[in-house]
Amino acid sequence: MEDAQGADLALMEGVMGYYDGIGLTERAGSYDLACATHSPAVLVLDGRGAAQSLLAQIKGFLTYRSDSRIAGVLWNRLSPSQYPALHERVEQEFGIRSLGYLPKLEAVTLESRHLGLITAEEVLQLQTKLDLLADQAECTIDLDGIQSLAERAEPLQEEPYTPPDRGDFCRPRIAVARDRAFCFYYADSLRLLEHLGAELCYFSPLVDSTLPQGVTVSCWAAVIQNSMARTWRRTIR
């Protein structure tokens, strides 16, 4: 909400599958978020190596929950020759919008490693790849249709966040590992710690042999599974 202030459109990116949440539940997943915010959802499906089975996937997602909130579908890696027929059948059979597709584009393929993470800084010619994707999206994705769906979302009301008054509370200094190995953080999480009164002290386990002076908490061990630590494990001090 804070980052969406003043924006014309706010996009909430899904994670894993649409109904995947904490454990084998939908809590805190994409579907849960769509329900909580009363937002329409656009399903993104991989179109490679399938035809009519893609329609069965859509039906499954639509009927798994009666209030699925799925209002449209986008296809990734879909053969251009398949799209016209799929477009027609999706809209006729399911009453949702078929919003276009991206064909398979070898030039914009992103590599992966353990945990599926390749950081933006490591991607060669990233801006060129993004430009190619943008050009393709303008050609084969119904961007106006996506905008019209977004306009159906209900207005959200949110009270401005005010950190609690802690009086003479001693401001903690938290050591946060940050370098090529430890770099996969959500900026909102770090900003929240600062809003709550913490001072973040960054250090590098690759080059530093001690924590920053005066820290009261070290959080680098807690985020080790969300980093590139395995790639650099022989270098970490």
mmCIF file of C-alpha atoms in Angstrom:
data_model
loop_
_atom_site.group_PDB
_atom_site.id
_atom_site.type_symbol
_atom_site.label_atom_id
_atom_site.label_comp_id
_atom_site.label_asym_id
_atom_site.label_seq_id
_atom_site.Cartn_x
_atom_site.Cartn_y
_atom_site.Cartn_z
ATOM 1 C CA MET A 1 0.000 0.000 0.000
ATOM 2 C CA GLU A 2 2.758 2.434 0.904
ATOM 3 C CA ASP A 3 4.614 1.837 -2.360
ATOM 4 C CA ALA A 4 1.406 2.189 -4.408
ATOM 5 C CA GLN A 5 0.671 5.718 -3.274
ATOM 6 C CA GLY A 6 0.205 7.969 -6.317
ATOM 7 C CA ALA A 7 0.419 5.087 -8.801
ATOM 8 C CA ASP A 8 -2.123 4.574 -11.590
ATOM 9 C CA LEU A 9 -1.968 0.800 -11.253
ATOM 10 C CA ALA A 10 -0.673 -1.507 -8.528
ATOM 11 C CA LEU A 11 0.360 -5.031 -9.526
ATOM 12 C CA MET A 12 0.602 -7.750 -6.878
ATOM 13 C CA GLU A 13 2.881 -10.524 -8.116
ATOM 14 C CA GLY A 14 1.861 -14.059 -7.251
ATOM 15 C CA VAL A 15 4.155 -16.663 -5.731
ATOM 16 C CA MET A 16 4.316 -20.364 -6.611
ATOM 17 C CA GLY A 17 0.880 -21.592 -7.713
ATOM 18 C CA TYR A 18 -2.278 -19.506 -7.382
ATOM 19 C CA TYR A 19 -3.662 -21.485 -4.437
ATOM 20 C CA ASP A 20 -0.301 -22.150 -2.750
ATOM 21 C CA GLY A 21 0.132 -20.571 0.660
ATOM 22 C CA ILE A 22 1.734 -21.484 3.975
ATOM 23 C CA GLY A 23 2.218 -25.237 4.087
ATOM 24 C CA LEU A 24 -0.551 -27.152 2.356
ATOM 25 C CA THR A 25 -2.980 -24.247 2.746
ATOM 26 C CA GLU A 26 -3.910 -21.158 0.744
ATOM 27 C CA ARG A 27 -3.213 -18.790 3.658
ATOM 28 C CA ALA A 28 -1.010 -15.837 2.643
ATOM 29 C CA GLY A 29 -0.924 -17.074 -0.964
ATOM 30 C CA SER A 30 -1.991 -15.314 -4.155
ATOM 31 C CA TYR A 31 -5.633 -16.384 -3.893
ATOM 32 C CA ASP A 32 -5.790 -15.305 -0.258
ATOM 33 C CA LEU A 33 -4.319 -11.918 -1.165
ATOM 34 C CA ALA A 34 -6.780 -11.436 -4.040
ATOM 35 C CA CYS A 35 -9.669 -12.150 -1.671
ATOM 36 C CA ALA A 36 -8.329 -9.887 1.075
ATOM 37 C CA THR A 37 -7.924 -6.951 -1.320
ATOM 38 C CA HIS A 38 -11.026 -7.699 -3.434
ATOM 39 C CA SER A 39 -8.833 -7.658 -6.531
ATOM 40 C CA PRO A 40 -9.305 -9.441 -9.874
ATOM 41 C CA ALA A 41 -6.620 -12.014 -10.615
ATOM 42 C CA VAL A 42 -4.952 -12.874 -13.914
ATOM 43 C CA LEU A 43 -3.804 -16.475 -14.245
ATOM 44 C CA VAL A 44 -0.477 -16.982 -16.046
ATOM 45 C CA LEU A 45 -0.168 -20.412 -17.642
ATOM 46 C CA ASP A 46 2.741 -22.112 -19.388
ATOM 47 C CA GLY A 47 1.512 -22.948 -22.880
ATOM 48 C CA ARG A 48 4.476 -25.042 -23.958
ATOM 49 C CA GLY A 49 3.773 -28.599 -25.072
ATOM 50 C CA ALA A 50 0.002 -28.587 -24.559
ATOM 51 C CA ALA A 51 -3.197 -27.700 -26.407
ATOM 52 C CA GLN A 52 -6.711 -28.501 -25.168
ATOM 53 C CA SER A 53 -5.286 -29.563 -21.796
ATOM 54 C CA LEU A 54 -4.661 -25.878 -21.167
ATOM 55 C CA LEU A 55 -8.426 -25.374 -21.046
ATOM 56 C CA ALA A 56 -8.706 -28.143 -18.449
ATOM 57 C CA GLN A 57 -6.144 -26.329 -16.303
ATOM 58 C CA ILE A 58 -8.169 -23.120 -16.444
ATOM 59 C CA LYS A 59 -11.361 -24.939 -15.513
ATOM 60 C CA GLY A 60 -9.609 -26.546 -12.572
ATOM 61 C CA PHE A 61 -8.384 -23.227 -11.239
ATOM 62 C CA LEU A 62 -11.785 -21.593 -11.746
ATOM 63 C CA THR A 63 -13.744 -24.317 -9.978
ATOM 64 C CA TYR A 64 -11.328 -25.230 -7.175
ATOM 65 C CA ARG A 65 -12.837 -22.327 -5.252
ATOM 66 C CA SER A 66 -16.247 -20.927 -6.182
ATOM 67 C CA ASP A 67 -14.977 -17.383 -5.585
ATOM 68 C CA SER A 68 -11.671 -17.848 -7.425
ATOM 69 C CA ARG A 69 -11.495 -14.152 -8.374
ATOM 70 C CA ILE A 70 -9.768 -15.199 -11.627
ATOM 71 C CA ALA A 71 -10.866 -12.677 -14.246
ATOM 72 C CA GLY A 72 -8.390 -13.342 -17.043
ATOM 73 C CA VAL A 73 -5.592 -15.528 -18.331
ATOM 74 C CA LEU A 74 -2.205 -14.853 -19.909
ATOM 75 C CA TRP A 75 -0.158 -17.466 -21.761
ATOM 76 C CA ASN A 76 3.601 -17.847 -21.528
ATOM 77 C CA ARG A 77 5.694 -19.709 -24.122
ATOM 78 C CA LEU A 78 2.623 -20.271 -26.296
ATOM 79 C CA SER A 79 2.782 -21.023 -30.006
ATOM 80 C CA PRO A 80 1.297 -18.048 -31.906
ATOM 81 C CA SER A 81 -0.715 -20.418 -34.086
ATOM 82 C CA GLN A 82 -2.578 -21.754 -31.036
ATOM 83 C CA TYR A 83 -3.631 -18.445 -29.566
ATOM 84 C CA PRO A 84 -6.659 -17.525 -31.739
ATOM 85 C CA ALA A 85 -8.508 -20.778 -30.979
ATOM 86 C CA LEU A 86 -7.604 -20.684 -27.267
ATOM 87 C CA HIS A 87 -8.659 -17.059 -27.032
ATOM 88 C CA GLU A 88 -12.084 -17.812 -28.452
ATOM 89 C CA ARG A 89 -12.737 -20.890 -26.338
ATOM 90 C CA VAL A 90 -11.572 -19.315 -23.088
ATOM 91 C CA GLU A 91 -13.927 -16.390 -23.441
ATOM 92 C CA GLN A 92 -16.861 -18.494 -24.693
ATOM 93 C CA GLU A 93 -16.569 -21.408 -22.269
ATOM 94 C CA PHE A 94 -15.395 -19.691 -19.098
ATOM 95 C CA GLY A 95 -16.505 -16.073 -19.416
ATOM 96 C CA ILE A 96 -13.100 -14.646 -18.478
ATOM 97 C CA ARG A 97 -10.745 -12.499 -20.524
ATOM 98 C CA SER A 98 -8.021 -13.998 -22.674
ATOM 99 C CA LEU A 99 -5.401 -11.267 -22.399
ATOM 100 C CA GLY A 100 -2.755 -12.396 -24.867
ATOM 101 C CA TYR A 101 0.444 -14.363 -24.781
ATOM 102 C CA LEU A 102 4.213 -14.353 -24.975
ATOM 103 C CA PRO A 103 5.828 -16.782 -27.420
ATOM 104 C CA LYS A 104 8.991 -18.636 -26.497
ATOM 105 C CA LEU A 105 11.805 -16.083 -26.688
ATOM 106 C CA GLU A 106 15.290 -17.586 -26.448
ATOM 107 C CA ALA A 107 16.893 -14.141 -26.298
ATOM 108 C CA VAL A 108 15.243 -13.292 -22.980
ATOM 109 C CA THR A 109 15.701 -16.604 -21.179
ATOM 110 C CA LEU A 110 16.855 -16.173 -17.568
ATOM 111 C CA GLU A 111 19.065 -18.828 -16.008
ATOM 112 C CA SER A 112 18.500 -20.323 -12.566
ATOM 113 C CA ARG A 113 20.449 -22.042 -9.800
ATOM 114 C CA HIS A 114 19.796 -23.415 -6.330
ATOM 115 C CA LEU A 115 16.523 -21.923 -5.038
ATOM 116 C CA GLY A 116 15.930 -20.591 -8.552
ATOM 117 C CA LEU A 117 17.694 -17.314 -7.840
ATOM 118 C CA ILE A 118 19.761 -15.332 -10.302
ATOM 119 C CA THR A 119 20.017 -11.738 -9.163
ATOM 120 C CA ALA A 120 19.472 -8.844 -11.538
ATOM 121 C CA GLU A 121 23.101 -7.752 -11.158
ATOM 122 C CA GLU A 122 24.260 -11.099 -12.577
ATOM 123 C CA VAL A 123 22.076 -11.088 -15.705
ATOM 124 C CA LEU A 124 24.040 -10.070 -18.779
ATOM 125 C CA GLN A 125 22.344 -7.405 -20.897
ATOM 126 C CA LEU A 126 19.360 -7.282 -18.576
ATOM 127 C CA GLN A 127 18.004 -4.020 -19.948
ATOM 128 C CA THR A 128 18.164 -5.396 -23.495
ATOM 129 C CA LYS A 129 16.156 -8.429 -22.391
ATOM 130 C CA LEU A 130 13.582 -6.223 -20.682
ATOM 131 C CA ASP A 131 13.274 -4.046 -23.775
ATOM 132 C CA LEU A 132 12.681 -7.110 -25.955
ATOM 133 C CA LEU A 133 10.003 -8.352 -23.566
ATOM 134 C CA ALA A 134 8.330 -4.942 -23.532
ATOM 135 C CA ASP A 135 8.278 -4.799 -27.331
ATOM 136 C CA GLN A 136 6.774 -8.295 -27.504
ATOM 137 C CA ALA A 137 4.190 -7.470 -24.835
ATOM 138 C CA GLU A 138 3.000 -4.478 -26.818
ATOM 139 C CA CYS A 139 2.471 -6.752 -29.813
ATOM 140 C CA THR A 140 0.786 -9.803 -28.271
ATOM 141 C CA ILE A 141 -0.585 -8.843 -24.828
ATOM 142 C CA ASP A 142 -3.821 -6.911 -24.321
ATOM 143 C CA LEU A 143 -2.377 -4.236 -22.058
ATOM 144 C CA ASP A 144 -5.562 -2.161 -22.263
ATOM 145 C CA GLY A 145 -7.527 -5.219 -21.185
ATOM 146 C CA ILE A 146 -5.304 -5.662 -18.146
ATOM 147 C CA GLN A 147 -5.817 -1.988 -17.304
ATOM 148 C CA SER A 148 -9.595 -2.379 -17.544
ATOM 149 C CA LEU A 149 -9.501 -5.376 -15.192
ATOM 150 C CA ALA A 150 -7.414 -3.399 -12.711
ATOM 151 C CA GLU A 151 -10.051 -0.685 -12.688
ATOM 152 C CA ARG A 152 -12.532 -3.239 -11.341
ATOM 153 C CA ALA A 153 -10.568 -3.595 -8.113
ATOM 154 C CA GLU A 154 -12.262 -2.072 -5.083
ATOM 155 C CA PRO A 155 -10.640 0.961 -3.437
ATOM 156 C CA LEU A 156 -8.526 0.048 -0.433
ATOM 157 C CA GLN A 157 -8.582 2.025 2.777
ATOM 158 C CA GLU A 158 -5.504 1.966 4.979
ATOM 159 C CA GLU A 159 -4.551 3.899 8.054
ATOM 160 C CA PRO A 160 -1.019 5.352 7.861
ATOM 161 C CA TYR A 161 1.421 3.219 9.822
ATOM 162 C CA THR A 162 2.621 4.840 13.035
ATOM 163 C CA PRO A 163 5.425 3.097 14.960
ATOM 164 C CA PRO A 164 4.587 2.481 18.618
ATOM 165 C CA ASP A 165 5.874 4.981 21.150
ATOM 166 C CA ARG A 166 8.622 3.181 23.048
ATOM 167 C CA GLY A 167 9.656 6.070 25.267
ATOM 168 C CA ASP A 168 13.287 5.654 26.320
ATOM 169 C CA PHE A 169 13.540 2.385 24.430
ATOM 170 C CA CYS A 170 17.159 1.717 23.453
ATOM 171 C CA ARG A 171 17.407 1.611 19.693
ATOM 172 C CA PRO A 172 18.796 -1.808 18.699
ATOM 173 C CA ARG A 173 21.576 -2.129 16.152
ATOM 174 C CA ILE A 174 20.963 -5.123 13.875
ATOM 175 C CA ALA A 175 23.765 -6.603 11.794
ATOM 176 C CA VAL A 176 22.526 -7.532 8.318
ATOM 177 C CA ALA A 177 24.714 -9.562 5.970
ATOM 178 C CA ARG A 178 24.754 -7.961 2.534
ATOM 179 C CA ASP A 179 27.102 -8.790 -0.333
ATOM 180 C CA ARG A 180 27.241 -11.046 -3.407
ATOM 181 C CA ALA A 181 26.347 -14.089 -1.297
ATOM 182 C CA PHE A 182 23.683 -12.490 0.900
ATOM 183 C CA CYS A 183 21.638 -10.280 -1.364
ATOM 184 C CA PHE A 184 18.118 -11.684 -1.619
ATOM 185 C CA TYR A 185 16.144 -9.377 0.662
ATOM 186 C CA TYR A 186 12.746 -7.746 0.444
ATOM 187 C CA ALA A 187 13.272 -4.013 0.873
ATOM 188 C CA ASP A 188 9.950 -3.704 2.709
ATOM 189 C CA SER A 189 11.165 -6.095 5.420
ATOM 190 C CA LEU A 190 14.301 -4.058 6.059
ATOM 191 C CA ARG A 191 12.341 -0.810 5.959
ATOM 192 C CA LEU A 192 9.875 -2.173 8.530
ATOM 193 C CA LEU A 193 12.722 -2.890 10.941
ATOM 194 C CA GLU A 194 13.840 0.720 10.559
ATOM 195 C CA HIS A 195 10.269 1.987 11.057
ATOM 196 C CA LEU A 196 10.175 0.011 14.307
ATOM 197 C CA GLY A 197 13.276 1.831 15.514
ATOM 198 C CA ALA A 198 16.136 -0.453 14.552
ATOM 199 C CA GLU A 199 19.445 0.717 13.131
ATOM 200 C CA LEU A 200 20.636 -1.609 10.379
ATOM 201 C CA CYS A 201 24.391 -2.197 10.144
ATOM 202 C CA TYR A 202 25.438 -3.943 6.964
ATOM 203 C CA PHE A 203 28.471 -6.223 6.747
ATOM 204 C CA SER A 204 29.906 -8.831 4.383
ATOM 205 C CA PRO A 205 30.540 -12.421 5.538
ATOM 206 C CA LEU A 206 32.711 -12.769 2.415
ATOM 207 C CA VAL A 207 35.239 -10.165 3.540
ATOM 208 C CA ASP A 208 34.509 -9.311 7.194
ATOM 209 C CA SER A 209 35.728 -11.597 9.983
ATOM 210 C CA THR A 210 33.686 -9.889 12.723
ATOM 211 C CA LEU A 211 30.285 -8.302 13.113
ATOM 212 C CA PRO A 212 29.944 -4.494 13.106
ATOM 213 C CA GLN A 213 30.753 -2.919 16.464
ATOM 214 C CA GLY A 214 27.962 -2.392 18.928
ATOM 215 C CA VAL A 215 25.360 -4.635 17.304
ATOM 216 C CA THR A 216 22.773 -6.152 19.614
ATOM 217 C CA VAL A 217 21.254 -8.572 17.099
ATOM 218 C CA SER A 218 22.627 -10.457 14.123
ATOM 219 C CA CYS A 219 20.074 -11.600 11.542
ATOM 220 C CA TRP A 220 22.335 -13.010 8.861
ATOM 221 C CA ALA A 221 21.955 -16.610 10.028
ATOM 222 C CA ALA A 222 18.182 -16.280 9.845
ATOM 223 C CA VAL A 223 18.272 -15.376 6.164
ATOM 224 C CA ILE A 224 20.930 -17.826 5.022
ATOM 225 C CA GLN A 225 18.417 -20.085 3.238
ATOM 226 C CA ASN A 226 17.100 -17.100 1.276
ATOM 227 C CA SER A 227 20.482 -16.063 -0.032
ATOM 228 C CA MET A 228 23.202 -17.232 -2.338
ATOM 229 C CA ALA A 229 25.209 -18.615 0.561
ATOM 230 C CA ARG A 230 25.533 -22.118 -0.862
ATOM 231 C CA THR A 231 27.180 -20.737 -3.983
ATOM 232 C CA TRP A 232 29.758 -18.894 -1.870
ATOM 233 C CA ARG A 233 30.027 -21.283 1.105
ATOM 234 C CA ARG A 234 33.767 -21.889 0.647
ATOM 235 C CA THR A 235 34.452 -18.155 0.679
ATOM 236 C CA ILE A 236 32.378 -17.099 3.685
ATOM 237 C CA ARG A 237 34.578 -16.327 6.685
#
